[in-house]
mmCIF file of C-alpha atoms in Angstrom:
data_model
loop_
_atom_site.group_PDB
_atom_site.id
_atom_site.type_symbol
_atom_site.label_atom_id
_atom_site.label_comp_id
_atom_site.label_asym_id
_atom_site.label_seq_id
_atom_site.Cartn_x
_atom_site.Cartn_y
_atom_site.Cartn_z
ATOM 1 C CA MET Q 24 23.157 -25.592 -93.696
ATOM 2 C CA ARG Q 25 20.377 -23.886 -91.321
ATOM 3 C CA LYS Q 26 19.179 -20.766 -93.651
ATOM 4 C CA LEU Q 27 16.903 -17.523 -91.992
ATOM 5 C CA LEU Q 28 14.797 -15.978 -94.211
ATOM 6 C CA ILE Q 29 14.204 -12.551 -92.603
ATOM 7 C CA LYS Q 30 10.627 -10.645 -95.421
ATOM 8 C CA ASN Q 31 9.228 -7.626 -95.134
ATOM 9 C CA GLY Q 32 11.311 -5.643 -92.861
ATOM 10 C CA ARG Q 33 12.444 -2.018 -93.083
ATOM 11 C CA ILE Q 34 16.184 -2.511 -92.448
ATOM 12 C CA TYR Q 35 19.103 -0.770 -91.286
ATOM 13 C CA THR Q 36 21.824 -1.416 -92.337
ATOM 14 C CA MET Q 37 24.182 1.505 -91.110
ATOM 15 C CA ALA Q 38 26.804 0.962 -94.284
ATOM 16 C CA GLY Q 39 24.336 2.609 -96.475
ATOM 17 C CA PRO Q 40 20.989 3.196 -97.517
ATOM 18 C CA ASP Q 41 18.213 1.943 -95.573
ATOM 19 C CA PHE Q 42 15.584 -0.014 -97.392
ATOM 20 C CA SER Q 43 12.241 -1.970 -96.807
ATOM 21 C CA GLY Q 44 12.835 -6.481 -98.057
ATOM 22 C CA ASP Q 45 14.591 -9.134 -96.652
ATOM 23 C CA ILE Q 46 17.909 -11.040 -95.595
ATOM 24 C CA LEU Q 47 18.999 -14.526 -96.440
ATOM 25 C CA ILE Q 48 21.474 -16.247 -93.472
ATOM 26 C CA GLU Q 49 23.008 -19.198 -94.354
ATOM 27 C CA GLY Q 50 24.418 -20.678 -91.716
ATOM 28 C CA SER Q 51 26.524 -18.927 -89.407
ATOM 29 C CA LYS Q 52 26.319 -15.771 -92.086
ATOM 30 C CA ILE Q 53 24.543 -12.895 -93.782
ATOM 31 C CA ALA Q 54 24.608 -14.364 -97.356
ATOM 32 C CA ALA Q 55 22.201 -12.135 -99.586
ATOM 33 C CA LEU Q 56 19.852 -8.298 -98.787
ATOM 34 C CA GLY Q 57 17.695 -7.311 -101.287
ATOM 35 C CA GLU Q 58 14.145 -5.620 -101.590
ATOM 36 C CA VAL Q 59 12.466 -9.683 -102.383
ATOM 37 C CA LEU Q 60 14.003 -12.348 -101.784
ATOM 38 C CA ASP Q 61 13.761 -15.254 -103.307
ATOM 39 C CA VAL Q 62 12.474 -18.299 -100.638
ATOM 40 C CA PRO Q 63 14.869 -21.518 -100.493
ATOM 41 C CA GLU Q 64 12.533 -24.494 -100.101
ATOM 42 C CA ASP Q 65 14.879 -25.157 -96.468
ATOM 43 C CA ALA Q 66 14.744 -22.206 -94.747
ATOM 44 C CA GLU Q 67 12.989 -20.891 -92.092
ATOM 45 C CA VAL Q 68 10.830 -17.657 -93.088
ATOM 46 C CA ILE Q 69 10.690 -14.352 -90.458
ATOM 47 C CA ASP Q 70 7.745 -11.804 -90.923
ATOM 48 C CA ALA Q 71 9.021 -8.188 -89.751
ATOM 49 C CA SER Q 72 6.372 -6.305 -91.662
ATOM 50 C CA GLY Q 73 6.377 -3.200 -89.681
ATOM 51 C CA CYS Q 74 9.368 -4.099 -88.348
ATOM 52 C CA LEU Q 75 12.820 -2.599 -87.990
ATOM 53 C CA VAL Q 76 15.499 -4.397 -89.227
ATOM 54 C CA LEU Q 77 19.231 -3.565 -87.319
ATOM 55 C CA PRO Q 78 23.070 -5.553 -86.234
ATOM 56 C CA GLY Q 79 23.022 -6.293 -83.286
ATOM 57 C CA MET Q 80 23.847 -3.971 -80.766
ATOM 58 C CA ILE Q 81 27.777 -3.694 -79.867
ATOM 59 C CA ASP Q 82 28.505 -2.500 -76.022
ATOM 60 C CA ALA Q 83 32.666 -0.792 -76.598
ATOM 61 C CA HIS Q 84 32.863 -1.038 -72.752
ATOM 62 C CA CYS Q 85 32.363 -3.162 -70.309
ATOM 63 C CA HIS Q 86 32.150 -5.891 -67.676
ATOM 64 C CA VAL Q 87 30.145 -8.755 -68.664
ATOM 65 C CA GLY Q 88 30.960 -11.874 -66.560
ATOM 66 C CA ILE Q 89 33.748 -11.010 -65.122
ATOM 67 C CA GLY Q 90 32.209 -9.060 -62.763
ATOM 68 C CA GLU Q 91 29.660 -10.749 -62.290
ATOM 69 C CA GLU Q 92 25.983 -9.567 -61.152
ATOM 70 C CA ILE Q 93 24.567 -11.125 -58.252
ATOM 71 C CA TYR Q 94 28.004 -12.015 -56.919
ATOM 72 C CA ARG Q 95 30.529 -10.263 -53.872
ATOM 73 C CA TRP Q 96 34.152 -10.594 -54.027
ATOM 74 C CA GLU Q 97 32.747 -14.471 -55.227
ATOM 75 C CA GLY Q 98 32.085 -13.124 -58.875
ATOM 76 C CA GLU Q 99 34.515 -9.930 -58.665
ATOM 77 C CA ASP Q 100 37.155 -10.658 -60.999
ATOM 78 C CA PHE Q 101 38.754 -7.265 -62.816
ATOM 79 C CA ASN Q 102 41.152 -6.349 -60.421
ATOM 80 C CA GLU Q 103 44.095 -7.904 -59.036
ATOM 81 C CA MET Q 104 44.552 -4.804 -57.392
ATOM 82 C CA THR Q 105 48.512 -6.390 -55.602
ATOM 83 C CA ASP Q 106 50.598 -4.813 -57.751
ATOM 84 C CA PRO Q 107 49.092 -1.607 -59.711
ATOM 85 C CA VAL Q 108 51.427 -2.428 -62.680
ATOM 86 C CA THR Q 109 49.594 -6.234 -64.352
ATOM 87 C CA PRO Q 110 49.793 -6.609 -68.437
ATOM 88 C CA ASP Q 111 50.285 -9.898 -68.122
ATOM 89 C CA MET Q 112 46.410 -10.605 -66.765
ATOM 90 C CA ARG Q 113 44.005 -11.668 -69.381
ATOM 91 C CA ALA Q 114 40.462 -11.125 -69.104
ATOM 92 C CA ILE Q 115 39.210 -14.438 -70.619
ATOM 93 C CA ASP Q 116 40.124 -16.320 -67.469
ATOM 94 C CA GLY Q 117 38.053 -14.570 -65.312
ATOM 95 C CA ILE Q 118 34.267 -14.674 -67.979
ATOM 96 C CA ASN Q 119 32.080 -16.740 -66.277
ATOM 97 C CA PRO Q 120 29.994 -17.635 -69.074
ATOM 98 C CA GLU Q 121 27.064 -17.783 -67.283
ATOM 99 C CA ASP Q 122 26.914 -14.442 -65.651
ATOM 100 C CA GLU Q 123 22.946 -13.025 -65.963
ATOM 101 C CA GLY Q 124 24.456 -10.245 -67.883
ATOM 102 C CA PHE Q 125 25.594 -12.427 -70.503
ATOM 103 C CA ARG Q 126 21.459 -12.824 -71.111
ATOM 104 C CA ASP Q 127 20.615 -9.326 -70.151
ATOM 105 C CA ALA Q 128 22.421 -8.338 -72.808
ATOM 106 C CA ARG Q 129 20.851 -10.830 -75.581
ATOM 107 C CA LEU Q 130 16.192 -9.305 -74.012
ATOM 108 C CA GLY Q 131 18.719 -5.383 -75.051
ATOM 109 C CA GLY Q 132 19.554 -6.665 -78.220
ATOM 110 C CA VAL Q 133 23.391 -6.476 -77.179
ATOM 111 C CA THR Q 134 25.318 -9.508 -79.579
ATOM 112 C CA ALA Q 135 28.444 -8.517 -78.942
ATOM 113 C CA VAL Q 136 30.562 -6.493 -75.945
ATOM 114 C CA PHE Q 137 34.336 -5.673 -75.221
ATOM 115 C CA THR Q 138 34.442 -6.669 -71.296
ATOM 116 C CA GLY Q 139 38.335 -6.388 -69.565
ATOM 117 C CA PRO Q 140 39.775 -5.159 -66.839
ATOM 118 C CA GLY Q 141 38.323 -2.933 -64.190
ATOM 119 C CA SER Q 142 40.035 0.176 -63.810
ATOM 120 C CA GLY Q 143 42.118 -0.174 -59.566
ATOM 121 C CA ASN Q 144 45.683 -1.065 -61.618
ATOM 122 C CA VAL Q 145 48.025 1.907 -63.837
ATOM 123 C CA ILE Q 146 47.648 -1.237 -66.707
ATOM 124 C CA GLY Q 147 45.214 -4.191 -65.853
ATOM 125 C CA GLY Q 148 45.471 -5.907 -69.072
ATOM 126 C CA THR Q 149 44.139 -7.649 -71.944
ATOM 127 C CA GLY Q 150 40.464 -7.023 -72.867
ATOM 128 C CA VAL Q 151 38.904 -9.767 -75.252
ATOM 129 C CA VAL Q 152 35.808 -8.420 -78.073
ATOM 130 C CA MET Q 153 33.397 -11.172 -77.575
ATOM 131 C CA LYS Q 154 29.495 -12.643 -78.131
ATOM 132 C CA THR Q 155 26.498 -12.749 -75.713
ATOM 133 C CA ALA Q 156 25.963 -16.211 -76.506
ATOM 134 C CA GLY Q 157 27.455 -18.939 -76.017
ATOM 135 C CA LYS Q 158 28.522 -22.243 -73.612
ATOM 136 C CA ILE Q 159 32.009 -21.661 -73.402
ATOM 137 C CA VAL Q 160 34.009 -18.285 -74.075
ATOM 138 C CA ASP Q 161 37.177 -19.220 -76.099
ATOM 139 C CA LYS Q 162 33.944 -20.123 -78.555
ATOM 140 C CA MET Q 163 32.240 -16.912 -77.661
ATOM 141 C CA VAL Q 164 35.174 -15.139 -78.438
ATOM 142 C CA VAL Q 165 35.584 -12.758 -82.297
ATOM 143 C CA ARG Q 166 38.830 -11.026 -81.032
ATOM 144 C CA ASP Q 167 41.183 -11.972 -78.214
ATOM 145 C CA PRO Q 168 43.639 -9.949 -77.444
ATOM 146 C CA ALA Q 169 41.653 -6.476 -78.490
ATOM 147 C CA GLY Q 170 43.039 -3.853 -75.996
ATOM 148 C CA LEU Q 171 44.565 -3.955 -73.056
ATOM 149 C CA LYS Q 172 42.931 -1.915 -69.685
ATOM 150 C CA ILE Q 173 45.381 1.240 -68.418
ATOM 151 C CA ALA Q 174 43.951 3.762 -66.325
ATOM 152 C CA PHE Q 175 44.260 7.356 -65.300
ATOM 153 C CA GLY Q 176 43.249 9.788 -62.612
ATOM 154 C CA GLU Q 177 41.082 8.824 -59.742
ATOM 155 C CA ASN Q 178 40.984 4.911 -59.882
ATOM 156 C CA PRO Q 179 44.666 4.388 -59.279
ATOM 157 C CA LYS Q 180 45.373 6.813 -56.406
ATOM 158 C CA MET Q 181 42.518 5.806 -54.509
ATOM 159 C CA VAL Q 182 43.944 2.208 -54.443
ATOM 160 C CA TYR Q 183 47.002 2.565 -53.967
ATOM 161 C CA GLY Q 184 47.283 5.579 -52.273
ATOM 162 C CA GLU Q 185 45.335 3.592 -49.174
ATOM 163 C CA GLN Q 186 48.603 1.183 -49.584
ATOM 164 C CA LYS Q 187 50.878 4.015 -49.291
ATOM 165 C CA LYS Q 188 52.291 2.457 -52.512
ATOM 166 C CA MET Q 189 53.706 4.557 -55.609
ATOM 167 C CA PRO Q 190 50.883 5.760 -57.686
ATOM 168 C CA MET Q 191 49.493 7.999 -55.059
ATOM 169 C CA THR Q 192 49.436 11.155 -57.666
ATOM 170 C CA ARG Q 193 48.670 11.791 -61.344
ATOM 171 C CA MET Q 194 52.556 12.208 -61.736
ATOM 172 C CA GLY Q 195 53.321 8.335 -60.514
ATOM 173 C CA THR Q 196 50.660 6.908 -62.553
ATOM 174 C CA ALA Q 197 52.041 8.213 -65.702
ATOM 175 C CA ALA Q 198 55.579 7.619 -63.938
ATOM 176 C CA LEU Q 199 54.308 3.419 -64.088
ATOM 177 C CA LEU Q 200 53.160 3.457 -68.044
ATOM 178 C CA ARG Q 201 56.506 5.045 -68.858
ATOM 179 C CA GLN Q 202 58.838 2.330 -67.688
ATOM 180 C CA ALA Q 203 56.459 0.080 -68.542
ATOM 181 C CA LEU Q 204 57.003 1.186 -71.872
ATOM 182 C CA VAL Q 205 60.937 1.411 -71.952
ATOM 183 C CA ASP Q 206 61.041 -1.973 -70.388
ATOM 184 C CA ALA Q 207 58.731 -3.359 -73.712
ATOM 185 C CA GLN Q 208 60.625 -2.085 -75.565
ATOM 186 C CA VAL Q 209 63.996 -3.029 -74.086
ATOM 187 C CA TYR Q 210 62.758 -6.215 -74.327
ATOM 188 C CA ARG Q 211 61.520 -6.068 -77.880
ATOM 189 C CA ASP Q 212 66.029 -5.243 -78.419
ATOM 190 C CA LYS Q 213 67.089 -8.053 -76.889
ATOM 191 C CA LEU Q 214 64.415 -10.618 -78.564
ATOM 192 C CA GLU Q 215 65.796 -8.663 -81.896
ATOM 193 C CA ASP Q 216 69.580 -9.522 -80.544
ATOM 194 C CA GLY Q 217 68.579 -12.895 -79.440
ATOM 195 C CA LYS Q 218 67.741 -13.758 -82.962
ATOM 196 C CA LYS Q 219 71.162 -12.995 -83.715
ATOM 197 C CA ASP Q 220 72.904 -14.135 -80.799
ATOM 198 C CA PRO Q 221 70.774 -17.158 -78.507
ATOM 199 C CA ASP Q 222 72.633 -16.457 -75.562
ATOM 200 C CA LYS Q 223 71.709 -12.463 -75.562
ATOM 201 C CA LEU Q 224 67.447 -13.877 -75.834
ATOM 202 C CA PRO Q 225 65.568 -13.081 -72.132
ATOM 203 C CA GLU Q 226 63.823 -14.985 -70.158
ATOM 204 C CA ARG Q 227 59.969 -15.155 -70.658
ATOM 205 C CA ASP Q 228 57.995 -12.530 -69.782
ATOM 206 C CA LEU Q 229 54.112 -12.486 -69.856
ATOM 207 C CA GLY Q 230 53.728 -9.118 -69.385
ATOM 208 C CA LEU Q 231 56.245 -7.513 -71.709
ATOM 209 C CA GLU Q 232 55.620 -10.280 -74.214
ATOM 210 C CA THR Q 233 51.649 -8.470 -74.189
ATOM 211 C CA LEU Q 234 53.296 -4.991 -73.976
ATOM 212 C CA LEU Q 235 55.397 -5.327 -76.643
ATOM 213 C CA LYS Q 236 51.388 -6.090 -78.789
ATOM 214 C CA VAL Q 237 51.004 -2.418 -77.864
ATOM 215 C CA ILE Q 238 54.345 -1.719 -79.022
ATOM 216 C CA ARG Q 239 54.116 -2.932 -82.161
ATOM 217 C CA LYS Q 240 49.808 -1.129 -82.816
ATOM 218 C CA GLU Q 241 48.866 -4.890 -82.626
ATOM 219 C CA ILE Q 242 46.474 -4.082 -79.507
ATOM 220 C CA PRO Q 243 46.014 -0.278 -78.403
ATOM 221 C CA LEU Q 244 46.101 1.158 -75.412
ATOM 222 C CA ARG Q 245 42.669 1.728 -73.639
ATOM 223 C CA ALA Q 246 42.806 4.163 -71.696
ATOM 224 C CA HIS Q 247 40.340 5.128 -68.664
ATOM 225 C CA ALA Q 248 40.149 8.662 -68.246
ATOM 226 C CA HIS Q 249 37.577 11.123 -67.464
ATOM 227 C CA ARG Q 250 39.278 14.988 -67.082
ATOM 228 C CA ALA Q 251 40.221 16.445 -69.379
ATOM 229 C CA ASP Q 252 43.556 16.468 -68.345
ATOM 230 C CA ASP Q 253 43.646 13.084 -67.766
ATOM 231 C CA ILE Q 254 42.700 12.570 -71.764
ATOM 232 C CA MET Q 255 45.551 14.491 -72.673
ATOM 233 C CA THR Q 256 48.446 12.725 -70.380
ATOM 234 C CA ALA Q 257 47.285 9.436 -71.691
ATOM 235 C CA ILE Q 258 47.099 11.169 -75.738
ATOM 236 C CA ARG Q 259 50.841 12.755 -75.042
ATOM 237 C CA ILE Q 260 51.742 8.592 -73.546
ATOM 238 C CA ALA Q 261 50.675 7.371 -77.152
ATOM 239 C CA ARG Q 262 52.339 9.971 -79.079
ATOM 240 C CA GLU Q 263 55.706 9.750 -76.475
ATOM 241 C CA PHE Q 264 56.003 5.568 -77.636
ATOM 242 C CA ASP Q 265 53.975 5.982 -80.721
ATOM 243 C CA VAL Q 266 50.891 3.278 -80.254
ATOM 244 C CA ASP Q 267 47.892 3.026 -80.269
ATOM 245 C CA LEU Q 268 45.254 4.797 -78.173
ATOM 246 C CA VAL Q 269 41.445 4.622 -76.908
ATOM 247 C CA ILE Q 270 39.759 6.805 -74.889
ATOM 248 C CA GLU Q 271 37.948 5.403 -71.806
ATOM 249 C CA HIS Q 272 34.623 7.167 -70.545
ATOM 250 C CA CYS Q 273 36.092 10.422 -72.251
ATOM 251 C CA THR Q 274 33.639 11.554 -69.407
ATOM 252 C CA GLU Q 275 35.355 15.928 -69.958
ATOM 253 C CA GLY Q 276 36.037 14.922 -73.632
ATOM 254 C CA HIS Q 277 33.441 17.949 -74.637
ATOM 255 C CA LYS Q 278 35.747 20.293 -73.488
ATOM 256 C CA ILE Q 279 38.727 19.253 -75.308
ATOM 257 C CA ALA Q 280 36.329 18.194 -78.526
ATOM 258 C CA GLU Q 281 38.218 20.325 -80.971
ATOM 259 C CA GLU Q 282 41.901 18.880 -79.951
ATOM 260 C CA LEU Q 283 40.951 15.091 -79.910
ATOM 261 C CA ALA Q 284 39.511 14.896 -83.532
ATOM 262 C CA GLU Q 285 42.595 17.650 -84.697
ATOM 263 C CA LEU Q 286 44.154 13.917 -83.006
ATOM 264 C CA GLY Q 287 42.686 11.186 -84.115
ATOM 265 C CA TYR Q 288 41.399 9.342 -81.579
ATOM 266 C CA PRO Q 289 38.130 7.529 -80.925
ATOM 267 C CA ALA Q 290 36.620 7.327 -77.461
ATOM 268 C CA VAL Q 291 34.540 5.198 -76.126
ATOM 269 C CA VAL Q 292 30.992 7.461 -73.581
ATOM 270 C CA GLY Q 293 29.982 6.382 -71.584
ATOM 271 C CA PRO Q 294 28.775 5.259 -68.426
ATOM 272 C CA LEU Q 295 25.785 8.885 -68.779
ATOM 273 C CA LEU Q 296 22.821 6.491 -67.414
ATOM 274 C CA THR Q 297 24.645 6.965 -63.724
ATOM 275 C CA ASN Q 298 25.448 9.620 -60.775
ATOM 276 C CA ARG Q 299 28.344 11.312 -60.666
ATOM 277 C CA SER Q 300 29.209 9.014 -57.944
ATOM 278 C CA LYS Q 301 32.594 11.794 -57.960
ATOM 279 C CA VAL Q 302 34.832 13.875 -58.022
ATOM 280 C CA GLU Q 303 36.079 14.027 -61.778
ATOM 281 C CA LEU Q 304 32.351 13.094 -63.004
ATOM 282 C CA LYS Q 305 31.659 16.255 -62.021
ATOM 283 C CA ASP Q 306 30.699 16.906 -65.325
ATOM 284 C CA LYS Q 307 29.317 14.508 -66.616
ATOM 285 C CA SER Q 308 26.300 15.078 -69.449
ATOM 286 C CA PHE Q 309 24.342 13.588 -72.074
ATOM 287 C CA LYS Q 310 25.795 16.107 -74.356
ATOM 288 C CA THR Q 311 29.552 14.680 -74.989
ATOM 289 C CA PRO Q 312 29.099 12.079 -77.351
ATOM 290 C CA GLY Q 313 27.394 14.399 -79.532
ATOM 291 C CA VAL Q 314 29.754 17.397 -78.770
ATOM 292 C CA LEU Q 315 32.395 14.879 -79.945
ATOM 293 C CA ALA Q 316 30.797 13.110 -82.852
ATOM 294 C CA LYS Q 317 30.367 16.849 -84.278
ATOM 295 C CA ALA Q 318 33.473 18.123 -84.129
ATOM 296 C CA GLY Q 319 34.389 14.828 -86.273
ATOM 297 C CA VAL Q 320 35.667 11.958 -83.490
ATOM 298 C CA LYS Q 321 34.548 8.339 -83.824
ATOM 299 C CA VAL Q 322 32.141 7.911 -81.265
ATOM 300 C CA ALA Q 323 30.498 4.709 -79.322
ATOM 301 C CA ILE Q 324 28.614 5.049 -76.783
ATOM 302 C CA MET Q 325 28.481 2.545 -73.521
ATOM 303 C CA THR Q 326 27.486 1.040 -70.114
ATOM 304 C CA ASP Q 327 30.404 -0.025 -68.002
ATOM 305 C CA HIS Q 328 28.184 -2.462 -67.243
ATOM 306 C CA SER Q 329 27.187 -3.056 -64.677
ATOM 307 C CA VAL Q 330 27.368 0.775 -63.969
ATOM 308 C CA THR Q 331 24.489 1.261 -66.108
ATOM 309 C CA PRO Q 332 22.232 -2.172 -66.775
ATOM 310 C CA ILE Q 333 23.165 -3.240 -70.477
ATOM 311 C CA GLU Q 334 20.593 -3.913 -71.841
ATOM 312 C CA GLN Q 335 19.612 -0.384 -71.409
ATOM 313 C CA LEU Q 336 23.027 0.400 -73.489
ATOM 314 C CA PRO Q 337 19.947 2.271 -76.308
ATOM 315 C CA LEU Q 338 18.660 3.787 -74.096
ATOM 316 C CA CYS Q 339 22.380 5.350 -73.302
ATOM 317 C CA ALA Q 340 21.992 6.210 -77.092
ATOM 318 C CA ALA Q 341 18.195 7.790 -77.041
ATOM 319 C CA PHE Q 342 19.448 9.936 -74.230
ATOM 320 C CA ALA Q 343 22.164 11.122 -75.933
ATOM 321 C CA HIS Q 344 20.237 11.480 -78.711
ATOM 322 C CA LYS Q 345 17.828 13.447 -76.823
ATOM 323 C CA ALA Q 346 20.361 16.256 -76.167
ATOM 324 C CA GLY Q 347 21.415 16.989 -79.016
ATOM 325 C CA MET Q 348 23.256 13.838 -80.836
ATOM 326 C CA ASP Q 349 22.106 13.828 -84.176
ATOM 327 C CA LYS Q 350 20.345 10.138 -84.627
ATOM 328 C CA GLU Q 351 22.481 8.147 -87.445
ATOM 329 C CA ASP Q 352 25.333 8.730 -84.939
ATOM 330 C CA ALA Q 353 24.197 8.144 -81.751
ATOM 331 C CA LEU Q 354 22.937 4.680 -83.782
ATOM 332 C CA ARG Q 355 26.840 4.435 -85.312
ATOM 333 C CA ALA Q 356 27.830 4.899 -81.557
ATOM 334 C CA ILE Q 357 26.645 1.778 -80.632
ATOM 335 C CA THR Q 358 27.072 -0.681 -83.613
ATOM 336 C CA ILE Q 359 29.538 0.143 -86.150
ATOM 337 C CA ASN Q 360 31.889 3.208 -84.940
ATOM 338 C CA ALA Q 361 32.129 0.527 -81.894
ATOM 339 C CA ALA Q 362 32.692 -2.351 -84.460
ATOM 340 C CA GLU Q 363 35.980 -0.125 -86.049
ATOM 341 C CA ILE Q 364 37.373 0.758 -82.689
ATOM 342 C CA LEU Q 365 36.899 -2.084 -81.367
ATOM 343 C CA GLY Q 366 39.059 -3.959 -84.405
ATOM 344 C CA VAL Q 367 35.949 -6.064 -85.295
ATOM 345 C CA SER Q 368 34.607 -4.373 -88.507
ATOM 346 C CA ASP Q 369 35.286 -6.944 -91.023
ATOM 347 C CA ARG Q 370 32.303 -9.226 -88.937
ATOM 348 C CA ILE Q 371 30.783 -7.091 -86.752
ATOM 349 C CA GLY Q 372 28.897 -3.539 -86.738
ATOM 350 C CA SER Q 373 26.625 -3.657 -89.827
ATOM 351 C CA LEU Q 374 24.608 -6.065 -92.624
ATOM 352 C CA GLU Q 375 26.668 -6.919 -94.853
ATOM 353 C CA VAL Q 376 27.010 -10.271 -97.284
ATOM 354 C CA GLY Q 377 30.280 -11.994 -95.831
ATOM 355 C CA LYS Q 378 29.430 -10.774 -92.251
ATOM 356 C CA ASP Q 379 28.347 -12.534 -89.186
ATOM 357 C CA ALA Q 380 24.608 -12.723 -89.051
ATOM 358 C CA ASP Q 381 24.364 -11.160 -85.776
ATOM 359 C CA LEU Q 382 21.167 -8.561 -86.246
ATOM 360 C CA VAL Q 383 17.492 -8.208 -83.508
ATOM 361 C CA VAL Q 384 14.047 -7.202 -85.116
ATOM 362 C CA TRP Q 385 13.013 -4.451 -83.021
ATOM 363 C CA SER Q 386 8.893 -3.718 -82.701
ATOM 364 C CA GLU Q 387 9.493 -0.348 -82.946
ATOM 365 C CA HIS Q 388 12.714 2.300 -83.115
ATOM 366 C CA PRO Q 389 14.943 1.277 -80.092
ATOM 367 C CA PHE Q 390 15.205 4.696 -78.819
ATOM 368 C CA GLN Q 391 11.250 4.049 -78.346
ATOM 369 C CA LEU Q 392 10.245 3.568 -74.675
ATOM 370 C CA ALA Q 393 7.473 0.694 -75.772
ATOM 371 C CA ALA Q 394 10.453 -0.276 -78.276
ATOM 372 C CA ARG Q 395 10.865 -4.994 -77.602
ATOM 373 C CA PRO Q 396 13.401 -6.918 -79.410
ATOM 374 C CA LEU Q 397 11.060 -9.036 -81.430
ATOM 375 C CA TYR Q 398 13.915 -11.151 -82.242
ATOM 376 C CA VAL Q 399 17.691 -11.470 -81.491
ATOM 377 C CA ILE Q 400 19.809 -13.429 -83.798
ATOM 378 C CA ILE Q 401 23.599 -14.432 -83.341
ATOM 379 C CA ASP Q 402 25.704 -16.812 -85.489
ATOM 380 C CA GLY Q 403 22.404 -17.188 -87.983
ATOM 381 C CA LYS Q 404 20.956 -18.394 -84.596
ATOM 382 C CA LEU Q 405 17.882 -17.688 -82.858
ATOM 383 C CA VAL Q 406 18.653 -16.812 -79.320
ATOM 384 C CA CYS Q 407 16.137 -14.558 -77.733
ATOM 385 C CA PRO Q 408 12.247 -15.010 -79.671
ATOM 386 C CA GLU Q 409 9.736 -13.128 -78.237
ATOM 387 C CA ALA Q 410 8.452 -16.695 -76.124
ATOM 388 C CA LYS Q 411 12.147 -17.137 -74.587
ATOM 389 C CA ARG Q 412 12.150 -12.892 -72.987
ATOM 390 C CA ALA Q 413 8.884 -13.010 -72.048
ATOM 391 C CA GLU Q 414 9.762 -17.064 -70.323
ATOM 392 C CA ALA Q 415 13.510 -14.737 -69.154
ATOM 393 C CA ASN Q 416 11.890 -12.367 -67.403
ATOM 394 C CA ASP Q 417 9.374 -14.192 -65.544
ATOM 395 C CA GLY Q 418 12.964 -16.688 -63.791
ATOM 396 C CA LEU Q 419 11.745 -19.484 -65.344
#
């Protein structure tokens, strides 16, 4: 079994106090952490003196792999805009692991992402949590499905309003979502009846099977919602059907921060490092993540790649800190908080014995503009040492 020892680093575990010391990796897992660890005879050693060692960063909302860079329509696979309700779509079937965005993620110290459908539809399909290194998507996946994308506000209105189809209004968006969830409840009841009488079993419906996972709280709804009223509509429907919910974007979340904290729904905030490209972004602010966190909302920060380049995730968190977010909260928003919101904190998001060996050795604190990931390790493998980083930047 391959062994790797990282020595003499300043270690930010995101699970307890920071300390100066060592991390031992055996295979794909973290085997030990301590101030001074013995060096196994067969271990490769990385001297991290003067450097910081952090968990690999996690982008909790992006479209890497499914909305490929460089391409136009050839690599655009995140919106099946032929029907406003497409819960049977699965992001895993549209992700290209050779998308340049995965390389950029590694170069920026981002070792895992939630990637999935866009917001053109009321119900867009399921997304996945995956690592950013690998050749085959199935082997990169950490959790699939990891949530069902739904969308409120301007996007579905624009797409289907132009087609003269429902939804042309916010009321129409909510109505279609409600009906889909009711259909899933009916499907569930028919399946239960079919256990007693096989003749009553309904025909399989892949979309309803996905919605059943939501009804049974196996996966959350991940609600694209910028405006405060759209956020509250998403919450209203989630409470009506007693399902789990993650608020995506949450651009006007600062306006209702206390209410969101009281209701207990997490928020994945962003993209913030971008312009106000539509009306519902008029109150976009880097202050929003900090306001939400101080109110008691569990917050992650996203890039929404390729809206903001994925390698700029730490910069997005740094700007949130500059705008008033506590420094620790900002780090948590791109590590352990993101993992907890995504339901994968048993494997990634912090440096603890038994967890996946996904970590980054930084030249200095990642919120510093000059900070560089010197070593990027995913599943115990060195995927982006300094030499390869320079090589990749040269386009070789």
